[in-house]
Coordinates of C-alpha atoms and ligand atoms in Angstrom, one line a residue:
M994 CA -38.7 -36.6 19.7
A995 CA -41.0 -39.0 22.1
A996 CA -39.7 -42.3 22.8
D997 CA -41.2 -45.4 22.0
L998 CA -42.6 -46.6 25.2
R999 CA -44.9 -49.7 25.3
G1000 CA -47.6 -49.8 28.0
G1001 CA -48.3 -52.5 30.0
A1002 CA -51.2 -55.1 29.5
A1003 CA -54.6 -53.9 30.6
D1004 CA -54.8 -56.4 33.5
G1005 CA -51.7 -54.3 34.9
T1006 CA -49.0 -57.1 34.3
V1007 CA -45.9 -56.3 32.3
T1008 CA -43.9 -58.5 30.1
R1009 CA -40.1 -58.0 30.0
V1010 CA -39.6 -56.9 26.3
A1011 CA -35.6 -57.0 25.7
P1012 CA -34.3 -54.0 23.9
P1013 CA -33.3 -55.0 20.3
L1014 CA -29.4 -55.6 20.1
D1015 CA -29.3 -53.0 17.4
A1016 CA -30.4 -50.4 20.3
P1017 CA -27.8 -47.3 19.6
L1018 CA -26.8 -47.4 23.1
L1019 CA -25.9 -51.3 22.9
R1020 CA -24.1 -50.8 19.6
A1021 CA -22.0 -48.1 20.9
C1022 CA -21.1 -49.8 24.0
R1023 CA -19.8 -52.8 21.9
R1024 CA -18.2 -50.3 19.6
Q1025 CA -20.1 -51.2 16.6
P1026 CA -21.6 -48.9 14.0
R1027 CA -24.9 -47.4 15.0
A1028 CA -27.8 -45.4 13.4
R1029 CA -26.9 -42.3 15.7
V1030 CA -24.8 -41.3 18.8
P1031 CA -26.7 -42.5 21.5
V1032 CA -27.3 -39.9 24.3
W1033 CA -28.5 -40.1 28.1
F1034 CA -27.9 -37.8 31.0
M1035 CA -26.3 -39.0 34.5
R1036 CA -29.2 -37.8 37.1
Q1037 CA -31.7 -37.4 34.4
A1038 CA -34.0 -38.6 36.6
G1039 CA -35.3 -36.3 39.1
R1040 CA -33.7 -32.8 40.0
S1041 CA -34.5 -30.5 37.3
L1042 CA -37.7 -32.0 36.1
P1043 CA -41.0 -30.3 37.5
E1044 CA -42.8 -33.2 36.8
Y1045 CA -40.4 -35.2 39.4
R1046 CA -40.9 -32.5 41.9
A1047 CA -44.9 -32.7 41.6
L1048 CA -44.5 -36.5 41.8
R1049 CA -42.2 -36.8 44.4
G1050 CA -43.3 -35.3 47.7
E1051 CA -41.5 -34.4 50.6
G1052 CA -39.4 -37.1 52.7
S1053 CA -36.1 -39.0 51.9
I1054 CA -35.5 -40.2 48.4
L1055 CA -35.0 -43.7 50.1
D1056 CA -38.7 -43.6 50.7
A1057 CA -39.7 -43.0 47.4
I1058 CA -37.3 -45.8 45.9
R1059 CA -39.2 -48.0 48.1
V1060 CA -42.7 -47.5 45.9
P1061 CA -42.2 -49.4 42.7
D1062 CA -44.8 -47.5 40.6
L1063 CA -43.5 -44.3 41.7
A1064 CA -39.9 -45.2 41.1
A1065 CA -40.6 -46.7 37.7
E1066 CA -42.8 -43.4 36.7
I1067 CA -39.9 -41.4 37.9
T1068 CA -37.4 -43.3 35.5
L1069 CA -39.7 -42.9 32.6
Q1070 CA -40.2 -39.4 32.8
P1071 CA -37.0 -38.2 31.3
V1072 CA -37.1 -40.8 28.7
R1073 CA -40.5 -39.3 27.6
R1074 CA -39.3 -35.9 28.0
Y1075 CA -35.9 -35.6 26.3
G1076 CA -36.2 -38.9 24.0
V1077 CA -33.0 -40.3 25.5
D1078 CA -31.6 -43.4 24.3
A1079 CA -31.6 -44.9 27.8
A1080 CA -33.6 -45.1 30.9
I1081 CA -31.3 -45.1 34.5
L1082 CA -32.9 -46.4 37.4
Y1083 CA -34.3 -44.1 40.0
S1084 CA -32.4 -45.1 42.8
D1085 CA -29.4 -44.2 44.8
I1086 CA -26.0 -45.8 45.5
V1087 CA -26.7 -46.2 49.1
T1088 CA -30.0 -48.1 48.7
P1089 CA -28.6 -51.6 49.1
V1090 CA -26.4 -50.6 52.4
A1091 CA -29.6 -48.6 53.6
A1092 CA -31.6 -51.8 53.1
I1093 CA -29.2 -54.2 55.1
G1094 CA -29.8 -51.7 57.8
F1095 CA -26.5 -49.8 58.0
G1096 CA -28.4 -46.6 59.1
V1097 CA -27.7 -44.5 56.1
D1098 CA -30.4 -41.7 54.6
V1099 CA -30.1 -39.3 52.0
A1100 CA -30.6 -35.7 53.3
P1101 CA -32.0 -33.6 50.4
G1102 CA -29.5 -30.7 49.3
V1103 CA -26.9 -32.7 51.0
G1104 CA -26.3 -36.5 50.1
P1105 CA -26.0 -39.6 52.0
V1106 CA -25.5 -39.1 55.8
V1107 CA -25.0 -41.9 58.2
D1108 CA -26.0 -42.4 61.9
R1109 CA -23.1 -44.3 63.2
P1110 CA -19.9 -44.1 60.8
F1111 CA -17.8 -46.9 59.8
A1112 CA -14.9 -47.0 62.2
C1113 CA -13.6 -50.4 63.2
R1114 CA -13.6 -54.3 62.5
A1115 CA -16.9 -54.5 64.7
D1116 CA -18.4 -52.4 62.0
L1117 CA -17.9 -55.1 59.4
Q1118 CA -21.0 -57.2 61.1
R1119 CA -23.2 -54.1 60.1
L1120 CA -22.5 -55.1 56.4
R1121 CA -24.0 -58.2 55.9
P1122 CA -24.3 -60.0 52.4
L1123 CA -27.3 -58.4 50.3
D1124 CA -30.4 -60.7 49.3
P1125 CA -32.0 -58.5 46.7
D1126 CA -35.3 -60.8 46.5
T1127 CA -35.7 -59.9 50.6
D1128 CA -33.8 -56.9 51.0
T1129 CA -34.7 -54.8 48.0
P1130 CA -37.9 -56.4 46.2
Y1131 CA -39.1 -53.0 45.3
V1132 CA -35.9 -52.2 43.2
V1133 CA -36.5 -55.5 41.3
E1134 CA -40.0 -54.7 40.8
T1135 CA -39.2 -51.1 39.7
V1136 CA -36.7 -52.6 37.0
R1137 CA -39.4 -55.3 35.9
T1138 CA -42.1 -52.7 35.6
V1139 CA -39.6 -50.1 33.7
A1140 CA -38.2 -52.8 31.4
G1141 CA -41.5 -53.9 30.4
E1142 CA -42.8 -50.4 29.5
L1143 CA -39.5 -49.1 27.8
G1144 CA -39.6 -51.7 24.8
A1145 CA -36.8 -50.6 22.3
T1146 CA -35.0 -48.3 24.9
P1147 CA -32.7 -50.1 27.3
L1148 CA -32.4 -49.7 31.1
I1149 CA -29.1 -49.0 32.8
G1150 CA -29.0 -50.4 36.3
F1151 CA -26.3 -49.2 38.4
A1152 CA -24.4 -49.6 41.5
G1153 CA -22.0 -47.4 43.7
A1154 CA -18.7 -48.7 43.7
P1155 CA -17.1 -49.9 46.8
F1156 CA -14.6 -46.8 47.1
T1157 CA -17.4 -44.3 46.4
V1158 CA -19.9 -46.0 48.9
A1159 CA -17.0 -46.6 51.6
S1160 CA -16.4 -42.9 51.5
Y1161 CA -19.9 -42.0 52.8
L1162 CA -20.2 -44.9 55.3
V1163 CA -16.7 -43.8 56.8
E1164 CA -17.2 -39.9 56.4
G1165 CA -20.9 -40.1 57.7
R1166 CA -21.6 -37.4 55.2
P1167 CA -20.1 -35.8 51.8
S1168 CA -16.7 -35.0 52.1
R1169 CA -14.5 -32.9 50.2
T1170 CA -11.0 -34.4 51.4
Y1171 CA -12.0 -37.9 52.3
A1172 CA -9.5 -37.4 55.5
R1173 CA -11.2 -40.3 57.4
T1174 CA -11.5 -42.5 54.6
K1175 CA -7.7 -42.0 53.7
A1176 CA -7.0 -42.5 57.1
L1177 CA -8.7 -45.9 57.5
M1178 CA -7.4 -47.0 54.1
Y1179 CA -3.4 -46.1 54.9
G1180 CA -4.0 -46.8 58.9
D1181 CA -5.6 -50.5 58.7
P1182 CA -5.2 -51.8 55.1
G1183 CA -6.5 -55.2 56.1
L1184 CA -9.8 -53.7 57.4
W1185 CA -10.0 -51.4 54.4
A1186 CA -9.8 -54.5 52.1
A1187 CA -12.6 -56.2 54.1
L1188 CA -14.8 -53.3 53.9
L1189 CA -14.3 -53.0 50.2
D1190 CA -14.6 -56.6 49.5
R1191 CA -18.1 -56.6 51.3
L1192 CA -19.1 -53.4 49.3
A1193 CA -18.0 -55.3 46.1
D1194 CA -20.2 -58.4 47.0
I1195 CA -23.4 -56.2 47.8
A1196 CA -22.9 -54.5 44.5
V1197 CA -22.5 -57.7 42.5
A1198 CA -25.6 -58.8 44.4
S1199 CA -27.4 -55.8 43.5
L1200 CA -26.3 -55.5 40.0
R1201 CA -27.0 -59.1 39.1
S1202 CA -30.7 -58.8 40.5
Q1203 CA -31.0 -55.8 38.4
V1204 CA -30.1 -57.4 35.1
G1205 CA -32.0 -60.7 36.1
A1206 CA -35.3 -58.2 36.4
G1207 CA -34.4 -56.4 32.9
A1208 CA -31.7 -53.8 33.2
S1209 CA -29.5 -54.4 29.9
V1210 CA -26.6 -52.1 30.6
V1211 CA -24.8 -51.5 34.1
Q1212 CA -22.8 -48.4 35.4
L1213 CA -20.9 -48.5 38.2
F1214 CA -20.4 -45.2 39.7
D1215 CA -17.2 -44.5 41.3
S1216 CA -17.6 -40.7 41.6
W1217 CA -15.1 -39.8 44.0
A1218 CA -12.4 -42.2 43.1
G1219 CA -10.7 -39.2 41.3
A1220 CA -9.5 -38.1 44.8
L1221 CA -6.9 -41.0 44.9
D1222 CA -3.6 -41.1 42.7
P1223 CA -2.7 -44.0 40.5
A1224 CA -0.8 -46.1 42.9
D1225 CA -3.4 -46.0 45.9
Y1226 CA -6.1 -46.5 43.3
E1227 CA -4.2 -49.4 42.1
R1228 CA -3.5 -50.8 45.5
F1229 CA -6.7 -50.0 47.5
V1230 CA -9.5 -49.6 45.1
L1231 CA -9.1 -51.4 42.1
P1232 CA -9.3 -55.3 43.5
A1233 CA -12.8 -54.4 44.7
S1234 CA -14.0 -52.8 41.7
A1235 CA -12.5 -55.4 39.2
K1236 CA -14.6 -58.2 41.6
V1237 CA -17.5 -56.1 40.6
F1238 CA -16.9 -56.4 37.0
A1239 CA -15.9 -59.9 37.2
G1240 CA -19.1 -60.9 39.3
V1241 CA -21.2 -59.5 36.3
A1242 CA -19.1 -60.7 33.3
D1243 CA -20.9 -63.9 32.7
L1244 CA -24.4 -61.6 32.1
G1245 CA -23.2 -60.3 28.8
V1246 CA -24.5 -57.0 29.5
P1247 CA -22.0 -53.8 28.8
R1248 CA -20.3 -52.5 31.8
I1249 CA -19.9 -48.8 32.1
H1250 CA -17.4 -47.2 34.8
F1251 CA -17.7 -43.9 35.9
G1252 CA -15.5 -41.3 38.0
V1253 CA -15.1 -37.4 38.3
S1254 CA -11.5 -36.3 38.0
T1255 CA -10.1 -39.7 36.9
G1256 CA -8.1 -38.4 34.0
E1257 CA -5.1 -40.3 35.7
L1258 CA -6.9 -43.3 36.4
L1259 CA -8.6 -44.1 33.1
G1260 CA -6.5 -46.6 32.2
L1261 CA -6.8 -48.6 35.7
M1262 CA -10.6 -48.2 35.4
H1263 CA -10.5 -49.8 32.0
R1264 CA -8.6 -52.4 33.2
A1265 CA -10.9 -53.2 36.3
G1266 CA -12.8 -54.7 33.5
A1267 CA -15.2 -52.1 32.0
D1268 CA -16.6 -52.3 28.3
V1269 CA -17.2 -48.4 28.6
V1270 CA -15.3 -45.7 30.8
G1271 CA -16.8 -42.9 31.8
V1272 CA -14.8 -39.6 30.8
D1273 CA -15.3 -36.0 32.8
W1274 CA -14.9 -32.6 30.9
R1275 CA -11.3 -32.2 32.0
V1276 CA -10.1 -35.0 29.6
H1277 CA -10.9 -34.3 26.0
L1278 CA -12.4 -37.6 24.2
D1279 CA -9.5 -37.7 21.8
D1280 CA -7.0 -37.6 24.6
A1281 CA -8.8 -40.1 26.5
R1282 CA -8.9 -42.5 23.5
R1283 CA -5.0 -42.0 23.2
R1284 CA -4.7 -43.0 26.7
L1285 CA -6.8 -46.0 26.5
G1286 CA -6.5 -47.3 23.3
P1287 CA -9.1 -48.9 20.9
D1288 CA -10.6 -51.7 23.0
V1289 CA -13.0 -49.5 25.0
A1290 CA -15.9 -47.2 24.4
L1291 CA -16.2 -43.8 25.9
Q1292 CA -19.0 -42.2 27.7
G1293 CA -19.1 -38.3 28.1
N1294 CA -18.4 -35.6 28.2
L1295 CA -19.9 -32.2 28.1
D1296 CA -19.4 -29.9 31.3
P1297 CA -23.0 -30.0 33.0
A1298 CA -22.2 -26.5 33.8
V1299 CA -21.9 -25.5 30.2
V1300 CA -25.7 -26.6 30.0
L1301 CA -26.5 -23.4 31.9
A1302 CA -24.9 -20.9 29.1
P1303 CA -26.7 -19.6 26.4
W1304 CA -27.7 -21.9 23.6
E1305 CA -25.3 -21.2 21.1
V1306 CA -22.4 -21.9 23.4
V1307 CA -23.9 -25.4 24.4
A1308 CA -24.5 -26.0 20.8
D1309 CA -20.7 -25.1 20.1
R1310 CA -19.5 -27.4 23.1
V1311 CA -21.9 -30.1 22.0
R1312 CA -20.3 -30.1 18.4
A1313 CA -16.9 -30.0 19.9
V1314 CA -17.5 -33.1 22.0
L1315 CA -18.6 -35.0 18.7
A1316 CA -15.7 -33.5 16.8
R1317 CA -13.4 -34.8 19.3
N1318 CA -14.9 -38.5 19.0
A1319 CA -14.3 -37.9 15.4
G1320 CA -17.1 -40.4 14.5
H1321 CA -16.0 -43.2 16.4
P1322 CA -18.7 -45.6 17.0
G1323 CA -17.8 -46.5 20.6
H1324 CA -18.9 -43.2 22.0
V1325 CA -22.2 -42.6 24.6
F1326 CA -22.8 -39.0 24.6
N1327 CA -23.3 -37.8 28.3
L1328 CA -22.5 -35.1 30.6
G1329 CA -19.2 -35.6 32.4
H1330 CA -21.2 -35.8 35.7
G1331 CA -24.7 -35.2 36.7
V1332 CA -27.4 -32.8 35.5
L1333 CA -27.1 -29.7 37.9
P1334 CA -30.6 -29.1 39.7
E1335 CA -30.8 -25.6 38.3
T1336 CA -30.6 -26.9 34.6
D1337 CA -33.4 -26.1 32.1
P1338 CA -35.0 -29.0 31.0
A1339 CA -35.6 -27.7 27.5
V1340 CA -32.0 -27.3 27.1
L1341 CA -31.3 -31.0 27.7
G1342 CA -34.1 -32.1 25.2
R1343 CA -32.3 -29.7 22.4
I1344 CA -28.9 -31.4 23.3
V1345 CA -30.5 -34.7 22.5
E1346 CA -32.0 -33.3 19.0
L1347 CA -28.6 -31.8 18.4
V1348 CA -26.4 -35.1 19.2
H1349 CA -29.0 -37.2 17.3
A1350 CA -29.1 -34.8 14.3
E1351 CA -25.2 -34.2 14.0
G1352 CA -24.6 -37.7 15.3
R1353 CA -26.5 -39.3 12.7
A1354 CA -24.3 -37.8 10.0
D1355 CA -21.3 -38.8 11.8
G1356 CA -22.6 -42.4 12.5
E1357 CA -22.7 -42.7 8.6
V1358 CA -19.0 -41.4 8.4
A1359 CA -18.1 -44.2 10.6
A1360 CA -20.3 -47.1 9.4
Ligands
CP3_2335 O1 -31.0 -39.9 37.2 C1 -30.1 -40.8 37.6 O2 -29.1 -40.7 37.5 C2 -30.7 -41.8 38.0 C3 -30.7 -41.8 39.7 C4 -29.8 -41.7 40.7 C5 -29.5 -41.0 41.8 N1 -28.6 -41.1 42.5 C6 -31.0 -40.2 42.2 C7 -31.0 -39.1 43.3 C8 -28.5 -42.1 40.5 C9 -27.8 -42.9 39.2 C10 -27.8 -41.7 41.6 C11 -26.5 -42.1 42.0 C12 -25.6 -41.3 43.3 N2 -26.1 -41.1 44.3 C13 -24.2 -41.0 43.0 C14 -23.4 -41.4 41.8 C15 -23.7 -40.2 40.7 C16 -23.0 -38.8 41.0 O3 -23.7 -37.9 40.9 O4 -21.9 -39.0 41.0 C17 -24.1 -40.5 44.2 C18 -22.7 -39.9 44.7 C19 -25.0 -40.5 45.1 C20 -25.4 -40.1 46.6 C21 -26.3 -38.8 46.4 N3 -27.6 -39.2 46.3 C22 -25.8 -37.6 46.5 C23 -24.6 -36.7 46.2 C24 -27.2 -36.7 46.3 C25 -27.5 -35.1 46.0 C26 -28.2 -34.6 46.9 C27 -28.8 -33.5 46.6 O5 -29.9 -33.1 47.2 O6 -28.1 -32.6 45.8 C28 -28.1 -37.5 46.1 C29 -29.7 -37.5 46.4 C30 -30.3 -37.9 44.8 N4 -30.1 -39.0 44.2 C31 -31.2 -37.2 44.3 C32 -31.7 -37.8 43.2 C33 -32.5 -37.6 42.1 C34 -31.8 -35.6 44.6 C35 -32.5 -35.3 45.8 C36 -33.8 -36.0 46.0 O7 -34.6 -35.9 44.9 O8 -34.1 -36.3 47.2

């Protein structure tokens, strides 16, 4: 089903049109009965979409992000194709630190890579505060353009959480063990705390600028927080992530907190200040809800690899996620992590249709 996309005015200007408060995503984030189960996909922009690859061209994703018309178009592509209930800004978690000149790029097929990894106290000087209007004006403009075009569909703004961004800055490239990151964390807790505190301030500034320009939900991506045990998470990570959530609390937009392999951390991630906690496929939604109690909505949690299976299997697993949620209004359907590059876009479209069809019935039960 095509999404309701309003175009800008003929003179090229766009007016911000706030999505209605009854948008299914906004209601689900607030755990209010909704017309249907909202669904969107992490990493829905890019990767598996042929229209993305056609537009994107060569070069770093960080260059594409600096062209607002291009970034806005890429943000809107999955909304048009899938009829998802939200757009997510086409950007990256390292956009702000790249913009303040830390020396980070995103290598195709690899992820963020850093010229001179963060290693000592002097490196804090390379992480000055972010001024979104001058450092990332292209992000602000992209958000404004997209919000103007989307009409009734909410735009999700996002930032990388301090731990996950720090892991790239310290390791210098994607890591499996986070050995250097943990060495810094355990070896120099004072410097570690100062690093995370700066990254928290940068995330707050970025998120505030996105909400100011028209994002109506924010998600904090702490993708790799699952590398830590609960005690270390609580001591070394939670204070900085809590600072990010507190720093946007007055804006009144729902706040989603996401990580992978975070089954043991879900309660702490909620405590950090989230209204919605992301759950990956390793924890069933009914178990997650038991762990978290009634005061939080859940997002998830289809295994992204399941999407590559035959359709009957996909459909069964989608229904299983909905069944585990058991009609609870506080559920945002998503994958447990991002769309895999080899995903067939047609299957994602069918998943949206199925969630909307079956989730509608279950919304009626819950209402
Ligand atoms: O659709 C969306 O979700 C919005 C856009 C988005 C991107 N990155 C675009 C992107 C979002 C929300 C991100 C966040 C992000 N970036 C995360 C958190 C989400 C997650 O998956 O856990 C992380 C860890 C990164 C860092 C990063 N950027 C990685 C690991 C990669 C993959 C490298 C690859 O090529 O496989 C990237 C690159 C990237 N970011 C791509 C896209 C569309 C693909 C490469 C490209 O088009 O150049």
